[in-house]
């Protein structure tokens, strides 16, 4: 296979990857020779490209502008996946970002000369630095519970959700205490035969408006974890669940009457240690995602704490590697700032020998 050489490889063309691409371009790295963005999808949009069709603009907490291009106004009933994909596509064109797709990164290795070997399904790229912006969407988390393999009904994850129609007339157990669980319960409950909400921890409803200040405080808490080398928690998990009018309505209707986590799954439902049993035809796991960084395993970046020790966006053990879809930057709140910070450090690392315009 072909081997191409650049100064910087960016993996992922979501919000964080495009932000990094903008700052690389702005600071003089030449598109195609100085840097390249490798994206595993077959079109623009990042994780937003895969959001369920019923997630419309008016149901999203908020969109954050990419650098130097405001997010356009959009009709409230438009699909968020379409609006964001169109915006990202326009951004790639406007700043002539060198996005290669679909390219799936399989592994990253360190070469004897100090460069990085990025191995993909379309050949190799060698680079002096790497910005990993793969986020989490491609790695849904399925927790293990006894009996899961014996369940005779259907099991889906948030990543598989395509709308409420397939839940019509079904007895549904929804697992998870986050925003997705609440949103999907609101969509499924009117058509399902029954819904049962369970979670390991109680939902954290808060009488607050999600402001930029709240976002920055949440990012700081997650950043403290990754500086200590612990696996990152979700930024959204730190902020809690806002008591919106829709959430209040669902609570009044009893849809959000939550049960503690069951002990085991049976062939036809879920059961608790105290003898409680709920029959189910479907289990919907709204249990979040994990960082999609398995391709970095050959670099041995994980520490004793199970996570990767970070100093800002930089991997503490390897100055060539920056993660901007990991920990505090695994959200639109932190992605733009992280892209700028990563490029600033890489520019300093590579110095005057980088391929600049």
Coordinates of C-alpha atoms in Angstrom, one line a residue:
X1 CA 0.0 0.0 0.0
X2 CA 1.0 3.6 -0.5
X3 CA 2.8 5.5 2.3
X4 CA 2.3 9.3 2.5
X5 CA 4.2 11.7 4.7
X6 CA 2.9 14.7 6.5
X7 CA 3.8 16.7 9.6
X8 CA 0.4 16.2 11.4
X9 CA -2.3 13.6 11.0
X10 CA -5.7 14.5 12.5
X11 CA -8.0 11.5 13.0
X12 CA -11.7 12.4 12.9
X13 CA -13.6 15.2 11.2
X14 CA -16.2 16.0 13.9
X15 CA -16.2 19.3 15.7
X16 CA -12.9 18.8 17.4
X17 CA -11.1 17.5 14.3
X18 CA -12.4 20.4 12.1
X19 CA -11.4 22.9 14.8
X20 CA -7.9 21.4 14.8
X21 CA -7.8 21.6 11.0
X22 CA -8.8 25.2 11.0
X23 CA -6.0 26.1 13.4
X24 CA -3.4 24.1 11.5
X25 CA -4.4 25.9 8.3
X26 CA -4.5 29.3 10.1
X27 CA -1.0 28.8 11.6
X28 CA 0.5 28.0 8.2
X29 CA 0.5 24.2 7.9
X30 CA 0.1 23.3 4.2
X31 CA -3.0 21.2 3.4
X32 CA -2.1 17.8 2.1
X33 CA 1.6 17.9 2.9
X34 CA 1.7 19.7 6.3
X35 CA -1.4 18.0 7.6
X36 CA -4.3 15.7 6.6
X37 CA -7.6 14.9 8.3
X38 CA -8.6 11.2 8.1
X39 CA -12.3 10.5 8.7
X40 CA -14.0 7.1 8.9
X41 CA -17.4 8.2 7.7
X42 CA -18.5 8.5 4.1
X43 CA -19.6 12.1 4.5
X44 CA -19.3 15.2 6.7
X45 CA -21.0 15.5 10.1
X46 CA -19.0 13.5 12.6
X47 CA -21.1 11.8 15.3
X48 CA -24.0 14.1 14.4
X49 CA -24.3 12.3 11.1
X50 CA -25.6 9.3 13.0
X51 CA -28.1 10.9 15.4
X52 CA -31.6 9.5 15.3
X53 CA -34.0 11.1 12.8
X54 CA -36.4 12.3 15.4
X55 CA -33.7 14.5 17.1
X56 CA -34.7 17.9 15.7
X57 CA -33.0 21.3 16.1
X58 CA -35.4 22.4 18.8
X59 CA -34.5 19.3 21.0
X60 CA -30.8 19.9 21.0
X61 CA -29.3 21.6 24.1
X62 CA -27.3 23.9 21.8
X63 CA -24.9 24.0 18.9
X64 CA -21.5 25.6 19.3
X65 CA -19.9 27.5 16.4
X66 CA -16.8 26.2 14.8
X67 CA -14.0 28.8 14.6
X68 CA -14.6 31.8 12.3
X69 CA -18.0 30.5 11.0
X70 CA -21.2 31.0 12.9
X71 CA -23.7 28.2 13.1
X72 CA -26.5 29.1 10.7
X73 CA -30.1 29.6 11.8
X74 CA -32.2 26.5 11.1
X75 CA -35.9 25.6 11.3
X76 CA -36.8 24.0 14.6
X77 CA -38.3 20.9 13.0
X78 CA -35.3 20.1 10.9
X79 CA -33.3 17.0 11.7
X80 CA -30.2 17.9 13.7
X81 CA -28.2 15.3 11.8
X82 CA -28.9 17.1 8.5
X83 CA -28.3 20.6 9.8
X84 CA -25.0 19.8 11.4
X85 CA -23.8 17.7 8.5
X86 CA -24.5 20.6 6.1
X87 CA -22.7 23.0 8.4
X88 CA -19.6 20.8 8.7
X89 CA -19.6 20.3 4.9
X90 CA -19.7 24.0 4.3
X91 CA -16.9 24.5 6.8
X92 CA -14.6 22.0 5.1
X93 CA -15.2 23.7 1.8
X94 CA -14.8 27.3 3.1
X95 CA -11.4 26.6 4.7
X96 CA -10.3 24.0 2.1
X97 CA -9.6 21.4 4.8
X98 CA -7.8 18.3 3.4
X99 CA -10.3 15.7 4.6
X100 CA -9.8 12.1 3.3
X101 CA -12.8 9.8 3.6
X102 CA -13.7 7.2 4.2
X103 CA -10.5 6.2 5.8
X104 CA -10.5 3.9 8.8
X105 CA -7.5 4.1 11.0
X106 CA -6.5 0.6 12.2
X107 CA -3.5 1.3 14.4
X108 CA -0.8 3.8 15.2
X109 CA 2.9 2.7 15.8
X110 CA 6.1 4.5 16.7
X111 CA 8.8 4.2 14.1
X112 CA 12.6 4.0 14.9
X113 CA 13.2 7.5 13.5
X114 CA 10.7 9.1 15.9
X115 CA 7.8 9.4 13.4
X116 CA 4.4 7.9 13.8
X117 CA 3.1 5.2 11.4
X118 CA -0.7 5.6 11.0
X119 CA -2.0 2.4 9.4
X120 CA -5.4 2.6 7.7
X121 CA -7.5 0.6 5.3
X122 CA -6.3 2.9 2.6
X123 CA -2.5 2.8 3.2
X124 CA -0.1 4.3 5.6
X125 CA 0.5 7.9 6.6
X126 CA 3.7 8.8 8.5
X127 CA 3.6 11.9 10.7
X128 CA 5.7 13.8 13.3
X129 CA 2.6 14.5 15.4
X130 CA -0.9 13.2 15.8
X131 CA -4.2 14.8 16.9
X132 CA -6.7 12.2 17.8
X133 CA -10.3 13.5 17.5
X134 CA -12.2 10.3 17.3
X135 CA -14.6 11.1 20.1
X136 CA -16.8 8.3 21.5
X137 CA -19.8 7.7 19.2
X138 CA -18.3 4.7 17.4
X139 CA -17.7 2.9 20.7
X140 CA -21.1 2.4 22.5
X141 CA -20.8 1.0 26.0
X142 CA -22.8 -2.2 26.8
X143 CA -22.5 -3.0 30.5
X144 CA -22.5 -6.7 31.4
X145 CA -25.4 -8.1 33.5
X146 CA -26.0 -11.8 34.2
X147 CA -28.4 -13.3 31.7
X148 CA -28.0 -10.7 28.9
X149 CA -27.2 -13.4 26.3
X150 CA -30.3 -15.4 27.2
X151 CA -32.8 -12.6 26.7
X152 CA -35.3 -13.6 24.0
X153 CA -36.4 -10.0 23.0
X154 CA -34.4 -7.3 21.3
X155 CA -31.6 -5.2 22.8
X156 CA -30.5 -1.9 21.3
X157 CA -28.1 0.8 22.3
X158 CA -28.7 4.6 21.9
X159 CA -26.4 4.4 18.8
X160 CA -28.9 2.0 17.2
X161 CA -32.0 4.1 17.8
X162 CA -33.8 5.3 14.7
X163 CA -37.2 6.5 16.1
X164 CA -40.1 5.3 18.2
X165 CA -42.0 3.3 15.5
X166 CA -40.2 0.0 16.2
X167 CA -41.2 0.2 19.9
X168 CA -44.9 0.4 19.2
X169 CA -46.9 -2.1 21.3
X170 CA -43.7 -3.3 23.1
X171 CA -42.8 -3.6 26.7
X172 CA -39.6 -1.6 26.9
X173 CA -37.0 -1.3 29.7
X174 CA -34.8 1.8 29.3
X175 CA -31.4 1.7 31.0
X176 CA -29.4 4.8 31.9
X177 CA -29.6 8.0 33.9
X178 CA -28.5 10.5 31.2
X179 CA -30.1 12.9 28.7
X180 CA -30.5 10.3 26.0
X181 CA -32.6 8.0 28.3
X182 CA -34.9 10.9 29.2
X183 CA -35.3 12.0 25.6
X184 CA -36.0 8.5 24.3
X185 CA -38.4 7.7 27.1
X186 CA -40.3 10.8 26.0
X187 CA -40.5 9.5 22.4
X188 CA -41.1 5.8 23.2
X189 CA -43.7 6.0 26.0
X190 CA -46.6 7.3 23.9
X191 CA -46.4 4.3 21.5
X192 CA -45.1 1.5 23.7
X193 CA -47.3 -0.9 25.7
X194 CA -45.2 0.0 28.7
X195 CA -41.9 1.6 29.6
X196 CA -39.8 1.0 32.7
X197 CA -36.8 3.2 33.5
X198 CA -33.9 1.8 35.5
X199 CA -30.5 3.2 36.2
X200 CA -27.5 2.4 38.4
X201 CA -27.5 5.9 39.9
X202 CA -30.4 8.2 40.5
X203 CA -31.0 10.8 37.8
X204 CA -29.6 14.2 38.7
X205 CA -32.3 16.7 37.9
X206 CA -31.3 20.3 38.4
X207 CA -33.2 23.6 38.4
X208 CA -30.5 25.4 36.3
X209 CA -30.1 26.9 32.9
X210 CA -27.1 25.4 31.1
X211 CA -24.9 28.4 30.6
X212 CA -21.3 28.7 29.3
X213 CA -20.2 29.0 32.9
X214 CA -21.7 25.7 33.9
X215 CA -20.1 24.1 30.8
X216 CA -16.7 25.4 31.8
X217 CA -17.1 24.2 35.3
X218 CA -18.1 20.7 34.1
X219 CA -15.1 20.6 31.7
X220 CA -12.7 21.5 34.6
X221 CA -14.0 18.6 36.7
X222 CA -13.4 16.1 33.9
X223 CA -10.0 17.6 33.2
X224 CA -8.9 16.9 36.7
X225 CA -9.7 13.2 36.2
X226 CA -7.6 12.8 33.1
X227 CA -4.7 14.8 34.6
X228 CA -4.6 12.2 37.3
X229 CA -4.6 9.3 34.7
X230 CA -8.1 8.2 35.6
X231 CA -10.6 7.2 32.9
X232 CA -12.6 10.3 31.9
X233 CA -16.2 10.8 32.9
X234 CA -18.8 12.4 30.7
X235 CA -19.1 16.2 30.6
X236 CA -22.8 15.8 30.3
X237 CA -22.9 13.5 33.3
X238 CA -21.2 16.2 35.4
X239 CA -23.7 18.9 34.4
X240 CA -26.9 17.0 35.4
X241 CA -30.3 16.9 33.8
X242 CA -32.0 20.3 33.3
X243 CA -35.7 20.4 34.4
X244 CA -37.0 21.6 31.1
X245 CA -40.8 21.9 30.5
X246 CA -40.8 18.6 28.6
X247 CA -39.0 16.9 31.5
X248 CA -41.5 18.3 34.0
X249 CA -44.3 17.0 31.9
X250 CA -42.8 13.5 31.7
X251 CA -42.3 13.5 35.4
X252 CA -45.9 14.5 36.0
X253 CA -47.1 11.7 33.7
X254 CA -45.0 9.1 35.6
X255 CA -42.8 8.3 32.7
X256 CA -39.7 9.2 34.7
X257 CA -40.5 7.1 37.7
X258 CA -37.2 5.4 38.0
X259 CA -36.3 2.1 39.5
X260 CA -32.9 1.0 40.8
X261 CA -30.8 -1.2 38.6
X262 CA -32.0 -4.8 38.2
X263 CA -29.8 -7.7 39.3
X264 CA -30.1 -9.9 36.3
X265 CA -31.8 -10.3 32.9
X266 CA -34.1 -13.3 32.3
X267 CA -35.2 -14.7 29.0
X268 CA -38.4 -12.6 29.1
X269 CA -37.6 -9.6 31.3
X270 CA -35.5 -8.2 34.2
X271 CA -35.4 -9.2 37.8
X272 CA -34.2 -7.7 41.1
X273 CA -32.7 -9.3 44.2
X274 CA -35.9 -8.5 46.2
X275 CA -38.1 -10.6 43.9
X276 CA -39.4 -7.8 41.7
X277 CA -39.8 -8.8 38.1
X278 CA -40.7 -6.7 35.0
X279 CA -41.6 -8.4 31.7
X280 CA -39.9 -7.0 28.6
X281 CA -39.9 -7.4 24.9
X282 CA -37.1 -4.8 24.3
X283 CA -34.2 -3.4 26.4
X284 CA -32.8 0.0 25.3
X285 CA -29.3 0.6 26.7
X286 CA -28.8 4.4 27.1
X287 CA -25.5 3.7 28.8
X288 CA -23.2 6.0 27.1
X289 CA -20.0 5.6 25.1
X290 CA -16.2 5.2 25.7
X291 CA -13.3 6.9 24.1
X292 CA -12.7 5.3 20.6
X293 CA -8.9 5.1 20.9
X294 CA -8.2 1.4 20.6
X295 CA -6.1 2.2 17.5
X296 CA -3.6 3.9 19.8
X297 CA -3.0 0.7 21.8
X298 CA 0.4 -0.1 20.2
X299 CA 1.8 3.2 21.7
X300 CA 1.1 1.9 25.3
X301 CA -0.3 5.2 26.5
X302 CA -2.5 4.0 29.3
X303 CA -1.2 4.2 32.9
X304 CA -1.8 2.3 36.1
X305 CA -5.0 4.2 36.8
X306 CA -6.7 2.8 33.6
X307 CA -6.7 6.0 31.8
X308 CA -4.2 8.2 29.9
X309 CA -2.4 10.8 31.9
X310 CA -3.0 14.1 30.2
X311 CA -1.5 17.6 30.4
X312 CA -4.1 19.7 28.7
X313 CA -4.6 18.0 25.3
X314 CA -1.2 16.5 25.3
X315 CA -0.5 12.9 26.4
X316 CA 2.0 13.4 29.3
X317 CA 4.1 10.4 28.2
X318 CA 4.3 11.3 24.5
X319 CA 4.5 15.0 23.4
X320 CA 3.7 13.9 19.8
X321 CA 0.2 12.8 20.7
X322 CA -2.8 15.1 21.4
X323 CA -6.3 13.8 22.3
X324 CA -9.1 16.2 21.7
X325 CA -12.0 13.8 21.7
X326 CA -11.0 12.5 25.1
X327 CA -12.1 13.6 28.6
X328 CA -12.9 17.4 28.8
X329 CA -12.9 17.9 25.1
X330 CA -15.3 15.0 24.3
X331 CA -18.1 17.6 23.8
X332 CA -18.8 20.6 21.7
X333 CA -18.2 22.7 24.9
X334 CA -14.5 21.9 24.9
X335 CA -13.7 20.9 21.3
X336 CA -12.9 24.3 19.8
X337 CA -10.6 25.4 22.6
X338 CA -8.9 22.0 22.6
X339 CA -8.2 22.2 18.8
X340 CA -6.5 25.6 19.2
X341 CA -4.5 24.4 22.2
X342 CA -3.3 21.2 20.5
X343 CA -2.1 23.1 17.4
X344 CA -0.3 25.7 19.5
X345 CA 1.7 23.0 21.3
X346 CA 2.4 21.0 18.1
X347 CA 3.6 24.2 16.3
X348 CA 6.1 24.7 19.1
X349 CA 7.2 21.1 19.1
X350 CA 7.8 20.9 15.3
X351 CA 9.2 24.5 15.1
X352 CA 10.5 25.9 11.8
X353 CA 10.9 22.5 10.2
X354 CA 7.1 22.0 9.7
X355 CA 5.7 22.1 6.2
X356 CA 4.3 25.6 6.1
X357 CA 2.8 27.7 3.4

